[in-house]
């Protein structure tokens, strides 16, 4: 979303930070300025609150990119299997999962699991990144992806490096492995912000969605941040405008509603995530 929405927000952060904020929120109404799975997660973790979405059409294609029948077949094939579900997923997919993760806590959560076999859904690239760090576990990957991060290619990064030879490359692990291999740092949006802020380097090539640039620049006004190319933008996230936030509050529009059985089942992997990530 735009800079004005971020400025108006009470909390700005990645999925893990916002999950914790939603779980502990004391306000009666939560306006979640994001795509649908984020609003669902807030409602799952805090069912007594009214959760509003500024735009009901804002969705995440990757959140739907896992097949329930395939999950069931994997469970039949492996006795010692954990279904690890990226938080970027529908509430229904979460009901078939053992634990949820975010890009910020996936390493810690999966490391803490006793299971040898991990079926990682829905994003293959984040799963492969975690697998590369945990060779003692056996990963099964799902054919899901974030189109914004998939479109950031190794060739794009090489071209950006030619344009900015002194810049460090900071990348989100939803990007493809060959792109991640070229980075100086790979991590969540929060991780990218922390790395850039702590670094003595003054120039960075940022390989993730453009929404992170505002906080990077606010925290580091003397540093320069460059996109890889001109279209690393999530059009669904950009549906959220300040006018729609105001409208949702004034008219109590687009409340998140979930079947109670689905909500209850989806809460288990989210709550386990918060427990293991501590």
PDB file of C-alpha atoms in Angstrom, residues 51-173:
ATOM      1  CA  UNK A  51     -11.702  -7.271  11.695  1.00  0.00           C
ATOM      2  CA  UNK A  52     -12.294  -5.049   8.674  1.00  0.00           C
ATOM      3  CA  UNK A  53     -10.624  -5.164   5.263  1.00  0.00           C
ATOM      4  CA  UNK A  54     -10.385  -1.839   3.398  1.00  0.00           C
ATOM      5  CA  UNK A  55     -10.871  -3.639   0.072  1.00  0.00           C
ATOM      6  CA  UNK A  56     -12.541  -7.057  -0.036  1.00  0.00           C
ATOM      7  CA  UNK A  57     -10.986  -7.761  -3.446  1.00  0.00           C
ATOM      8  CA  UNK A  58      -7.394  -7.565  -2.171  1.00  0.00           C
ATOM      9  CA  UNK A  59      -6.150 -11.151  -2.325  1.00  0.00           C
ATOM     10  CA  UNK A  60      -2.902 -13.099  -2.583  1.00  0.00           C
ATOM     11  CA  UNK A  61      -2.800 -15.594  -5.479  1.00  0.00           C
ATOM     12  CA  UNK A  62      -0.116 -17.658  -3.720  1.00  0.00           C
ATOM     13  CA  UNK A  63      -2.384 -18.124  -0.706  1.00  0.00           C
ATOM     14  CA  UNK A  64      -4.511 -20.484  -2.822  1.00  0.00           C
ATOM     15  CA  UNK A  65      -1.643 -22.418  -4.448  1.00  0.00           C
ATOM     16  CA  UNK A  66      -1.819 -25.676  -2.516  1.00  0.00           C
ATOM     17  CA  UNK A  67      -4.024 -28.691  -3.072  1.00  0.00           C
ATOM     18  CA  UNK A  68      -5.795 -30.374  -0.170  1.00  0.00           C
ATOM     19  CA  UNK A  69      -5.774 -33.798  -1.871  1.00  0.00           C
ATOM     20  CA  UNK A  70      -1.998 -33.569  -2.262  1.00  0.00           C
ATOM     21  CA  UNK A  71      -1.676 -32.727   1.419  1.00  0.00           C
ATOM     22  CA  UNK A  72      -3.718 -35.810   2.302  1.00  0.00           C
ATOM     23  CA  UNK A  73      -1.592 -38.043   0.026  1.00  0.00           C
ATOM     24  CA  UNK A  74       1.618 -36.770   1.614  1.00  0.00           C
ATOM     25  CA  UNK A  75       0.262 -37.535   5.064  1.00  0.00           C
ATOM     26  CA  UNK A  76      -0.497 -41.100   3.920  1.00  0.00           C
ATOM     27  CA  UNK A  77       2.985 -41.528   2.413  1.00  0.00           C
ATOM     28  CA  UNK A  78       5.043 -40.267   5.356  1.00  0.00           C
ATOM     29  CA  UNK A  79       4.396 -41.285   8.962  1.00  0.00           C
ATOM     30  CA  UNK A  80       6.714 -38.648  10.396  1.00  0.00           C
ATOM     31  CA  UNK A  81       5.426 -35.660   8.425  1.00  0.00           C
ATOM     32  CA  UNK A  82       4.756 -32.073   9.423  1.00  0.00           C
ATOM     33  CA  UNK A  83       2.622 -29.884   7.171  1.00  0.00           C
ATOM     34  CA  UNK A  84       4.337 -26.511   7.476  1.00  0.00           C
ATOM     35  CA  UNK A  85       2.113 -23.749   6.139  1.00  0.00           C
ATOM     36  CA  UNK A  86       3.399 -20.314   5.235  1.00  0.00           C
ATOM     37  CA  UNK A  87       1.117 -17.702   6.772  1.00  0.00           C
ATOM     38  CA  UNK A  88       0.504 -16.460   3.208  1.00  0.00           C
ATOM     39  CA  UNK A  89      -2.295 -19.020   2.838  1.00  0.00           C
ATOM     40  CA  UNK A  90      -6.052 -19.309   3.154  1.00  0.00           C
ATOM     41  CA  UNK A  91      -7.740 -20.187   6.424  1.00  0.00           C
ATOM     42  CA  UNK A  92      -8.849 -23.476   4.849  1.00  0.00           C
ATOM     43  CA  UNK A  93      -5.273 -24.515   4.023  1.00  0.00           C
ATOM     44  CA  UNK A  94      -4.251 -23.702   7.581  1.00  0.00           C
ATOM     45  CA  UNK A  95      -6.820 -26.203   8.891  1.00  0.00           C
ATOM     46  CA  UNK A  96      -4.851 -29.015   7.203  1.00  0.00           C
ATOM     47  CA  UNK A  97      -1.522 -27.836   8.639  1.00  0.00           C
ATOM     48  CA  UNK A  98       0.495 -28.686  11.724  1.00  0.00           C
ATOM     49  CA  UNK A  99       2.174 -25.322  12.122  1.00  0.00           C
ATOM     50  CA  UNK A 100       2.313 -21.968  10.359  1.00  0.00           C
ATOM     51  CA  UNK A 101       5.436 -19.937   9.698  1.00  0.00           C
ATOM     52  CA  UNK A 102       6.384 -16.510   8.398  1.00  0.00           C
ATOM     53  CA  UNK A 103       9.527 -15.631   6.489  1.00  0.00           C
ATOM     54  CA  UNK A 104      10.845 -14.092   9.712  1.00  0.00           C
ATOM     55  CA  UNK A 105      10.406 -17.156  11.925  1.00  0.00           C
ATOM     56  CA  UNK A 106      10.350 -20.137   9.511  1.00  0.00           C
ATOM     57  CA  UNK A 107      13.915 -21.202  10.311  1.00  0.00           C
ATOM     58  CA  UNK A 108      13.346 -21.188  14.064  1.00  0.00           C
ATOM     59  CA  UNK A 109       9.959 -22.922  13.853  1.00  0.00           C
ATOM     60  CA  UNK A 110      11.001 -25.684  11.460  1.00  0.00           C
ATOM     61  CA  UNK A 111      14.229 -26.253  13.417  1.00  0.00           C
ATOM     62  CA  UNK A 112      12.146 -26.797  16.546  1.00  0.00           C
ATOM     63  CA  UNK A 113       9.909 -29.413  14.940  1.00  0.00           C
ATOM     64  CA  UNK A 114      10.716 -33.041  15.851  1.00  0.00           C
ATOM     65  CA  UNK A 115       9.563 -34.247  12.418  1.00  0.00           C
ATOM     66  CA  UNK A 116      12.086 -35.454   9.853  1.00  0.00           C
ATOM     67  CA  UNK A 117       9.812 -34.906   6.839  1.00  0.00           C
ATOM     68  CA  UNK A 118       8.460 -31.445   6.044  1.00  0.00           C
ATOM     69  CA  UNK A 119       5.810 -30.687   3.426  1.00  0.00           C
ATOM     70  CA  UNK A 120       6.135 -26.943   2.934  1.00  0.00           C
ATOM     71  CA  UNK A 121       3.114 -25.120   1.507  1.00  0.00           C
ATOM     72  CA  UNK A 122       2.270 -23.058  -0.469  1.00  0.00           C
ATOM     73  CA  UNK A 123       5.517 -21.254  -1.461  1.00  0.00           C
ATOM     74  CA  UNK A 124       8.235 -23.435  -2.980  1.00  0.00           C
ATOM     75  CA  UNK A 125      10.963 -20.789  -2.908  1.00  0.00           C
ATOM     76  CA  UNK A 126      10.747 -20.011   0.805  1.00  0.00           C
ATOM     77  CA  UNK A 127      10.626 -23.762   1.441  1.00  0.00           C
ATOM     78  CA  UNK A 128      13.794 -24.296  -0.598  1.00  0.00           C
ATOM     79  CA  UNK A 129      15.549 -21.492   1.244  1.00  0.00           C
ATOM     80  CA  UNK A 130      14.739 -23.062   4.622  1.00  0.00           C
ATOM     81  CA  UNK A 131      15.689 -26.514   3.333  1.00  0.00           C
ATOM     82  CA  UNK A 132      19.120 -25.240   2.289  1.00  0.00           C
ATOM     83  CA  UNK A 133      19.773 -24.282   5.912  1.00  0.00           C
ATOM     84  CA  UNK A 134      18.396 -27.491   7.448  1.00  0.00           C
ATOM     85  CA  UNK A 135      20.039 -30.418   5.597  1.00  0.00           C
ATOM     86  CA  UNK A 136      19.046 -32.953   8.260  1.00  0.00           C
ATOM     87  CA  UNK A 137      15.377 -32.612   7.331  1.00  0.00           C
ATOM     88  CA  UNK A 138      13.681 -33.941   4.205  1.00  0.00           C
ATOM     89  CA  UNK A 139      11.527 -31.353   2.428  1.00  0.00           C
ATOM     90  CA  UNK A 140       8.695 -31.889  -0.025  1.00  0.00           C
ATOM     91  CA  UNK A 141       7.957 -28.739  -2.000  1.00  0.00           C
ATOM     92  CA  UNK A 142       4.671 -27.432  -3.299  1.00  0.00           C
ATOM     93  CA  UNK A 143       4.413 -25.706  -6.676  1.00  0.00           C
ATOM     94  CA  UNK A 144       3.416 -22.278  -5.341  1.00  0.00           C
ATOM     95  CA  UNK A 145       5.034 -18.887  -5.703  1.00  0.00           C
ATOM     96  CA  UNK A 146       4.696 -15.132  -5.234  1.00  0.00           C
ATOM     97  CA  UNK A 147       4.558 -13.579  -8.680  1.00  0.00           C
ATOM     98  CA  UNK A 148       6.270 -10.385  -7.497  1.00  0.00           C
ATOM     99  CA  UNK A 149       9.294 -12.238  -6.130  1.00  0.00           C
ATOM    100  CA  UNK A 150       9.387 -14.828  -8.914  1.00  0.00           C
ATOM    101  CA  UNK A 151       9.701 -11.957 -11.402  1.00  0.00           C
ATOM    102  CA  UNK A 152      12.906 -10.745  -9.723  1.00  0.00           C
ATOM    103  CA  UNK A 153      15.405 -12.810 -11.706  1.00  0.00           C
ATOM    104  CA  UNK A 154      19.123 -13.436 -11.371  1.00  0.00           C
ATOM    105  CA  UNK A 155      19.632 -11.511 -14.616  1.00  0.00           C
ATOM    106  CA  UNK A 156      17.720  -8.546 -13.175  1.00  0.00           C
ATOM    107  CA  UNK A 157      19.981  -8.523 -10.124  1.00  0.00           C
ATOM    108  CA  UNK A 158      23.118  -8.731 -12.249  1.00  0.00           C
ATOM    109  CA  UNK A 159      21.915  -5.757 -14.297  1.00  0.00           C
ATOM    110  CA  UNK A 160      21.136  -3.794 -11.133  1.00  0.00           C
ATOM    111  CA  UNK A 161      24.622  -4.572  -9.816  1.00  0.00           C
ATOM    112  CA  UNK A 162      26.138  -3.178 -13.002  1.00  0.00           C
ATOM    113  CA  UNK A 163      24.162   0.023 -12.484  1.00  0.00           C
ATOM    114  CA  UNK A 164      25.048   0.219  -8.774  1.00  0.00           C
ATOM    115  CA  UNK A 165      28.349  -1.647  -8.296  1.00  0.00           C
ATOM    116  CA  UNK A 166      28.857  -0.484  -4.704  1.00  0.00           C
ATOM    117  CA  UNK A 167      25.403  -1.541  -3.514  1.00  0.00           C
ATOM    118  CA  UNK A 168      24.672  -4.599  -1.394  1.00  0.00           C
ATOM    119  CA  UNK A 169      21.882  -6.900  -2.572  1.00  0.00           C
ATOM    120  CA  UNK A 170      19.158  -7.602   0.006  1.00  0.00           C
ATOM    121  CA  UNK A 171      16.578 -10.189  -1.029  1.00  0.00           C
ATOM    122  CA  UNK A 172      13.415 -11.840   0.230  1.00  0.00           C
ATOM    123  CA  UNK A 173      13.571 -15.669   0.262  1.00  0.00           C
TER     124      UNK A 173
END
